[in-house]
Tab-separated table of C-alpha atoms in Angstrom:
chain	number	residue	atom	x	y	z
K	1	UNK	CA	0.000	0.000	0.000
K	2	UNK	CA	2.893	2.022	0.988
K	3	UNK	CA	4.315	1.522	-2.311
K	4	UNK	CA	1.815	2.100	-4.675
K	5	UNK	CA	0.703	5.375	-2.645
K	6	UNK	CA	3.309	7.174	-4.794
K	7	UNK	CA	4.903	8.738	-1.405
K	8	UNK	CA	7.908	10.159	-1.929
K	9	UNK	CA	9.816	9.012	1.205
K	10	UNK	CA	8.619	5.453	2.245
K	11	UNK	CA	9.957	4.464	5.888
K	12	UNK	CA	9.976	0.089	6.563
K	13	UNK	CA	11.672	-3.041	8.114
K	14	UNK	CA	13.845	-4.946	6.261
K	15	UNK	CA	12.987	-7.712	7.276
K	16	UNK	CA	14.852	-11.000	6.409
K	17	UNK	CA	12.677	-13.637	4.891
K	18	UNK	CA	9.984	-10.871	3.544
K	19	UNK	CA	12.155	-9.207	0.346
K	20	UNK	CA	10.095	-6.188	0.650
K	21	UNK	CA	12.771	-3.482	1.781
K	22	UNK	CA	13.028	-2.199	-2.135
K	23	UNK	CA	9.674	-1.021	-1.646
K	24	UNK	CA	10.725	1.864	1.222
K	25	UNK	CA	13.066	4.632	0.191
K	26	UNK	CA	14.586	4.572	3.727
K	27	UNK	CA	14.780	0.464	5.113
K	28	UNK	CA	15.524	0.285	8.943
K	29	UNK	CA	16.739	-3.315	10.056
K	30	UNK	CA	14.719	-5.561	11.898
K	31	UNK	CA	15.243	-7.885	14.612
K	32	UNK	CA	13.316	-9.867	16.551
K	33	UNK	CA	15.493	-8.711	20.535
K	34	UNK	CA	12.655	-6.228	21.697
K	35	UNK	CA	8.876	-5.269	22.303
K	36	UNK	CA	7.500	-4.893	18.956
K	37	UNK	CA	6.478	-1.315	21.079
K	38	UNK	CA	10.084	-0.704	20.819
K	39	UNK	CA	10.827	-2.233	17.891
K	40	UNK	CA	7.837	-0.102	15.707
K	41	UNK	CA	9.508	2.913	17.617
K	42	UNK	CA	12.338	2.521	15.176
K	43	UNK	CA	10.891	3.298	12.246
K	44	UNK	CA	10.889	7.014	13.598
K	45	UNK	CA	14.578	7.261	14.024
K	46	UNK	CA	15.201	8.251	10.223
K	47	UNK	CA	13.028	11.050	10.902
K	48	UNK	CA	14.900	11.893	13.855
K	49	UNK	CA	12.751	10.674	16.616
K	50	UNK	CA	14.485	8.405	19.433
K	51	UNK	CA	13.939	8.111	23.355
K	52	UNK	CA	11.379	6.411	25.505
K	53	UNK	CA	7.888	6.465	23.965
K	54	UNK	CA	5.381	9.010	25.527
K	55	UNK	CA	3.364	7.192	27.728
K	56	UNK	CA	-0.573	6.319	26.587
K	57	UNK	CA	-4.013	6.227	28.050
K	58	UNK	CA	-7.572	5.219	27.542
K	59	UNK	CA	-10.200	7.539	28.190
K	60	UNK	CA	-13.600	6.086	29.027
K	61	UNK	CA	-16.743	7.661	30.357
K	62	UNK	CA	-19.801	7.013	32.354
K	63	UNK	CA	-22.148	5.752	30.267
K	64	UNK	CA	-19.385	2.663	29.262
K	65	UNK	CA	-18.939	2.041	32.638
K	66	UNK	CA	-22.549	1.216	33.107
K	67	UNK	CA	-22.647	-1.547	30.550
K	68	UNK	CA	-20.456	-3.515	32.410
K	69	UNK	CA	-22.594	-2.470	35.492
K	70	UNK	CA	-25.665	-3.185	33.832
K	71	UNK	CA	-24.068	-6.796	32.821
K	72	UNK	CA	-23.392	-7.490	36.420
K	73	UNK	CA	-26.813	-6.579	37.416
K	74	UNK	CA	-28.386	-8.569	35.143
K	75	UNK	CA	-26.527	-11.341	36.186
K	76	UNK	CA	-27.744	-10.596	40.187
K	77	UNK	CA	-24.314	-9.883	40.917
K	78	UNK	CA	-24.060	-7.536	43.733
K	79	UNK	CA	-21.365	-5.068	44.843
K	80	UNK	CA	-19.523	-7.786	46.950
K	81	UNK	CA	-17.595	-9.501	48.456
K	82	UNK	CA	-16.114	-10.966	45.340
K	83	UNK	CA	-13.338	-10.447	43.089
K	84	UNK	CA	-14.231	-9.707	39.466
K	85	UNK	CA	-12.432	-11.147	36.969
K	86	UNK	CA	-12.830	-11.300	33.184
K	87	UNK	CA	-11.377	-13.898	30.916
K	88	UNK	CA	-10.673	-13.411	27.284
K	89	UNK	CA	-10.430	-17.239	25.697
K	90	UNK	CA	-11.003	-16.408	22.086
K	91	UNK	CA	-8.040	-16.422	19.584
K	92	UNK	CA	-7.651	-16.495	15.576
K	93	UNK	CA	-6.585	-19.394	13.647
K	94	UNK	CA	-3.217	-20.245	12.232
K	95	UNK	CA	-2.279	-21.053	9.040
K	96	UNK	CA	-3.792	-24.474	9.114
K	97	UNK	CA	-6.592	-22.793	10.800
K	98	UNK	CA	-5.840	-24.366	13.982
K	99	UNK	CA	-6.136	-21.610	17.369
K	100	UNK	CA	-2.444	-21.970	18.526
K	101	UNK	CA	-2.225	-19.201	20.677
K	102	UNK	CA	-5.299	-20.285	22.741
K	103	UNK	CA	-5.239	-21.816	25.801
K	104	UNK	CA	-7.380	-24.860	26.064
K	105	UNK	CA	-10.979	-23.872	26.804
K	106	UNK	CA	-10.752	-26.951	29.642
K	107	UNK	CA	-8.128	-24.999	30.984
K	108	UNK	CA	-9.793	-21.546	31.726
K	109	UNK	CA	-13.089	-23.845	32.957
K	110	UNK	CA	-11.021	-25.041	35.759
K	111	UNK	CA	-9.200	-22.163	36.624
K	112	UNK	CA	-12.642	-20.442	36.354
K	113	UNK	CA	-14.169	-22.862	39.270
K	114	UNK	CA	-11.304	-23.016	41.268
K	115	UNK	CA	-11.466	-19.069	41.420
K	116	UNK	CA	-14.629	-19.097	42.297
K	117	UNK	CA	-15.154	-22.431	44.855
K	118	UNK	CA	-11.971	-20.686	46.619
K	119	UNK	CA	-12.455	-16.852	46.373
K	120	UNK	CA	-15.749	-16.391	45.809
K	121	UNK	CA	-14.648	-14.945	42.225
K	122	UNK	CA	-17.481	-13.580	39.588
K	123	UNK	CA	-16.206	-14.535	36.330
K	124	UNK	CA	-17.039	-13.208	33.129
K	125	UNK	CA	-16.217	-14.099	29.837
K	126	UNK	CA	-15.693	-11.635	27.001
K	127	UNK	CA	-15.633	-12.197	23.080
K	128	UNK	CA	-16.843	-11.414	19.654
K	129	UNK	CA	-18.408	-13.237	16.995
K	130	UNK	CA	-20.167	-16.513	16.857
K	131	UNK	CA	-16.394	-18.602	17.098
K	132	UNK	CA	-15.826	-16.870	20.261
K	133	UNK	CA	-19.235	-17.525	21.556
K	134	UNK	CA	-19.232	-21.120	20.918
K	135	UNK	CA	-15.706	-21.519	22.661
K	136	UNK	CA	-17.207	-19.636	25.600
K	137	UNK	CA	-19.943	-22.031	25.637
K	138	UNK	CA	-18.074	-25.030	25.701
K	139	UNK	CA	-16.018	-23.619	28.882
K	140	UNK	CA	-19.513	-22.702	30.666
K	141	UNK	CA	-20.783	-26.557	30.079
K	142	UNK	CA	-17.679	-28.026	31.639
K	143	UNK	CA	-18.257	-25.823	34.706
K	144	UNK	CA	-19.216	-26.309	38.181
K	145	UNK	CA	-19.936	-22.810	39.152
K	146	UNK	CA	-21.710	-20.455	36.994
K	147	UNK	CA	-20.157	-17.757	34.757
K	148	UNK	CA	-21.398	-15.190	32.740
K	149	UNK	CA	-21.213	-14.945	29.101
K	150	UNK	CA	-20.323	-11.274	28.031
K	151	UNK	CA	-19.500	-12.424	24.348
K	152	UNK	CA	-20.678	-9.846	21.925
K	153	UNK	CA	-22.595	-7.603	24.825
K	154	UNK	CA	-19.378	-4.502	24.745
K	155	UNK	CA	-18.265	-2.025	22.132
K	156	UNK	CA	-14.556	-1.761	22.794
K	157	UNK	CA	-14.591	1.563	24.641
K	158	UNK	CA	-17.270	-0.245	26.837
K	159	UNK	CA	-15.232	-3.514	27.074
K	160	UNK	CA	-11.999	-1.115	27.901
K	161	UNK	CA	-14.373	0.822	31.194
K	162	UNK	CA	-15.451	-3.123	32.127
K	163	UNK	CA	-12.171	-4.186	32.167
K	164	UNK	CA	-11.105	-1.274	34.627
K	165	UNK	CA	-13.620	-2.769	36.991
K	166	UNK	CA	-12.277	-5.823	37.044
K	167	UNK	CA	-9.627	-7.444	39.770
K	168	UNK	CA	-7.767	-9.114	36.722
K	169	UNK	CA	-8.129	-10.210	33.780
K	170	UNK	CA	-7.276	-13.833	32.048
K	171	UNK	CA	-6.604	-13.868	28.593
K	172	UNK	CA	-4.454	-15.597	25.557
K	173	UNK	CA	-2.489	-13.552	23.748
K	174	UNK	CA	-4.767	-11.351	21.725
K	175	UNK	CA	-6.096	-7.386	21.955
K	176	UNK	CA	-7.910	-7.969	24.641
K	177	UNK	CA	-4.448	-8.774	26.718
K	178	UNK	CA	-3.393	-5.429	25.845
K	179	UNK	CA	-6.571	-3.485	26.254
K	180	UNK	CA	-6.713	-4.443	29.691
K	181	UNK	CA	-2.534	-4.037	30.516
K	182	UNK	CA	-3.823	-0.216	28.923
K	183	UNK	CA	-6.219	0.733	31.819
K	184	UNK	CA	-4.018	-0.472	34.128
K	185	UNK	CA	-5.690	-3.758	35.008
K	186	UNK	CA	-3.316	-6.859	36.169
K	187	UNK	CA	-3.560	-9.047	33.066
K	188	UNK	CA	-2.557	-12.874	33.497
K	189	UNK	CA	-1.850	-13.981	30.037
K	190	UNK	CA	-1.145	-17.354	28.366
K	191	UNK	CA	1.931	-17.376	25.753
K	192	UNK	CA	3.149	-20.273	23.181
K	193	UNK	CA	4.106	-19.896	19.888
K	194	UNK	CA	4.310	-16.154	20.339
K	195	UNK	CA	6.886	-14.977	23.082
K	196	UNK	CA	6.477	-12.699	25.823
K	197	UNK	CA	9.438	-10.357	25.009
K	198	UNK	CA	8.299	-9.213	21.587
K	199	UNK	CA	4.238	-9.472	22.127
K	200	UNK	CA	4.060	-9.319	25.904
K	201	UNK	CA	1.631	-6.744	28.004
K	202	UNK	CA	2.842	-3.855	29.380
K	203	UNK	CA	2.653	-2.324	32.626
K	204	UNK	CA	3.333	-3.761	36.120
K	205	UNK	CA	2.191	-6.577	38.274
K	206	UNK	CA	1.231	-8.929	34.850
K	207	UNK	CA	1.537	-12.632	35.110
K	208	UNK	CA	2.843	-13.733	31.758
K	209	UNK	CA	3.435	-17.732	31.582
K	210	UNK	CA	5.040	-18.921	28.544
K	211	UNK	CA	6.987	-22.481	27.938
K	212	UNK	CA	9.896	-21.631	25.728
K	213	UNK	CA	10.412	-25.183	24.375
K	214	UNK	CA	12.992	-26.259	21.587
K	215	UNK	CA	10.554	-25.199	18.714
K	216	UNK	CA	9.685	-21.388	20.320
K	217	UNK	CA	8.553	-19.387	19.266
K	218	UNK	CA	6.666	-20.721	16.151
K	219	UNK	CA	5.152	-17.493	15.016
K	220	UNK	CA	7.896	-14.824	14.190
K	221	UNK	CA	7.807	-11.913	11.813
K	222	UNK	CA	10.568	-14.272	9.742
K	223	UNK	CA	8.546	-16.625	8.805
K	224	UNK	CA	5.247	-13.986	8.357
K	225	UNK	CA	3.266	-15.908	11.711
K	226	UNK	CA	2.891	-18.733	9.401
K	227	UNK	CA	3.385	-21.691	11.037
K	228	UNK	CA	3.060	-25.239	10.263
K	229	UNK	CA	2.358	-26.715	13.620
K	230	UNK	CA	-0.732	-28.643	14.028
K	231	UNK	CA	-0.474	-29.866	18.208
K	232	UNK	CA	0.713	-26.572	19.828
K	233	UNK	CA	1.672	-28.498	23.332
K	234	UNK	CA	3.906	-25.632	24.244
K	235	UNK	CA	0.194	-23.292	25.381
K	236	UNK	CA	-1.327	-26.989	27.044
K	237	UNK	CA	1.379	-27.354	28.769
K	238	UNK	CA	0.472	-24.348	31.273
K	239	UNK	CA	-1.892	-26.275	33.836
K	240	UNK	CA	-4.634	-24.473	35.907
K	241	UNK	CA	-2.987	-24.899	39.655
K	242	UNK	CA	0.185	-23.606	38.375
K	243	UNK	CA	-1.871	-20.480	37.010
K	244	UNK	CA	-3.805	-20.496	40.500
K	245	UNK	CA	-0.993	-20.736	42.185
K	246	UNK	CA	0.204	-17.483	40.775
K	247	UNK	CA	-3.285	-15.709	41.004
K	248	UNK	CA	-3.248	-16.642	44.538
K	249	UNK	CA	0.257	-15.672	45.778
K	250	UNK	CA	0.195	-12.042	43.175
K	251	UNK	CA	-3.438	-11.365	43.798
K	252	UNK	CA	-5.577	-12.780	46.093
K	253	UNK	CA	-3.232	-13.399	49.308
K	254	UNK	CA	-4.094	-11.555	52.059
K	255	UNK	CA	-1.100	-9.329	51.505
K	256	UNK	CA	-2.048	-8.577	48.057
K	257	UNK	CA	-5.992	-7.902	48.724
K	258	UNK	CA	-4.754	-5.114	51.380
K	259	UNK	CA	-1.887	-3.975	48.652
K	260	UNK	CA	-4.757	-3.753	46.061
K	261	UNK	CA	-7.586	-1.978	48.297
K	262	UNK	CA	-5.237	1.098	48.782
K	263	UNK	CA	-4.790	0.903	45.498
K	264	UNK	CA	-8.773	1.041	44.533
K	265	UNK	CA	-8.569	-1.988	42.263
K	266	UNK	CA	-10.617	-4.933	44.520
K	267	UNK	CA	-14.599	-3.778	44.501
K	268	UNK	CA	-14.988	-6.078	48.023
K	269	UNK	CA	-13.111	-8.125	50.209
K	270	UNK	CA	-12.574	-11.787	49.229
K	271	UNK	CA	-12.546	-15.036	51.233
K	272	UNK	CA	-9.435	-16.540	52.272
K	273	UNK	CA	-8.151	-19.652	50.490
């Protein structure tokens, strides 16, 4: 697009593997040894741009805030105690349309009931589209404990104000991950053939688990996220109790609830384990 704009000055990677650096009148190299936040920032340094990037925010309002609210309600949730916690499980597919980068819908079932048999958690599940909605389904029928399905119910600015509300959020590696690391929500997030350092979320206090095994990452910028693998083991490998664990120790130990209250992120107090 770039190329056939008839720009004058055309700024890109040359990337190895792609042969599409005589398309940009100024090529910068690219490697795969940062955050692609980073590594994007790059592309301003011919234009002599360099430093830290400025830092970003979401604005939402009022009237997003009370979808999520509205959701809840609906739902006969009230104000507490709980903690809320949202849970992102959709994902695209790979080139043999296979979802690689999603953690096993099994998986986020069990963490789902553990979270709430132990904490009293409300769980809510957010995604788009009739895929998502059938993979959120699927999770809900091998529950215990009831969940709610917020699939297709949120714009993204409202989806961005629900997320705010929540204690943490679960999620494979996707938009959502980020949207949530954005408003400054803890975001626990499941890596495999994607890794951490390039596609990770930003911010502090994230839980990022990730099983860098002799074929990872699968899905690079070299090889244009095409990968060939049909049994991604390296994303089922991550069991729920070591994810609990985490969530337990990080979030929802005593020490942390008290951390997090001064901090205005918990709604309500939360049972111990």
């Amino acid at each position: 697009i770039g190329f056939w704009s008839g720009a004058r000055e055309r700024i890109g990677f040359n990337t190895d593997g792609q042969r599409r650096g005589f398309m940009y009148t100024r090529r910068v190299v690219y490697t795969d040894s940062d955050h692609m936040s980073s590594i994007f920032a790059r592309l301003l340094q011919p234009l002599g741009i360099s430093g830290a990037l400025p830092a970003v925010s979401y604005a939402v309002t009022d009237s997003d805030r009370a979808v999520g609210e509205a959701i809840l309600r609906e739902a006969a949730v009230a104000d507490g105690p709980f903690p809320l916690v949202a849970m992102h499980l959709g994902m695209g597919d790979n080139f043999y349309q296979i979802p690689l980068k999603r953690w096993p819908p099994e998986h986020f079932a069990a963490l789902a009931d553990r979270l709430a048999d132990e904490f009293g958690a409300t769980i809510v599940f957010t995604g788009q589209g009739e895929g998502e909605r059938q993979v959120i389904e699927s999770a809900r029928a091998l529950m215990r404990r009831p969940a709610i399905n917020g699939c297709n119910r949120f714009t993204i600015n409202q989806l961005a104000a629900f997320l705010g509300q929540c204690h943490f959020v679960v999620s494979n590696d996707t938009s959502v991950m980020h949207l949530a690391a954005l408003v400054g929500t803890p975001v626990v997030s499941m890596f495999g053939p994607t890794a951490p350092l390039h596609y990770g979320p930003r911010g502090e206090r994230n839980l990022v688990f990730y099983r860098d095994l002799y074929c990872s990452p699968c899905l690079t910028n070299y090889n244009l996220k095409q990968s060939r693998c049909v049994d991604p083991v390296c994303i089922r490998l991550i069991h729920p109790d070591t994810v609990f664990a985490a969530i337990t120790a990080n979030y929802l130990g005593e020490d942390a609830i008290h951390r997090d209250f001064l901090r205005g992120r918990v709604r309500a107090t939360t049972a111990t384990a």
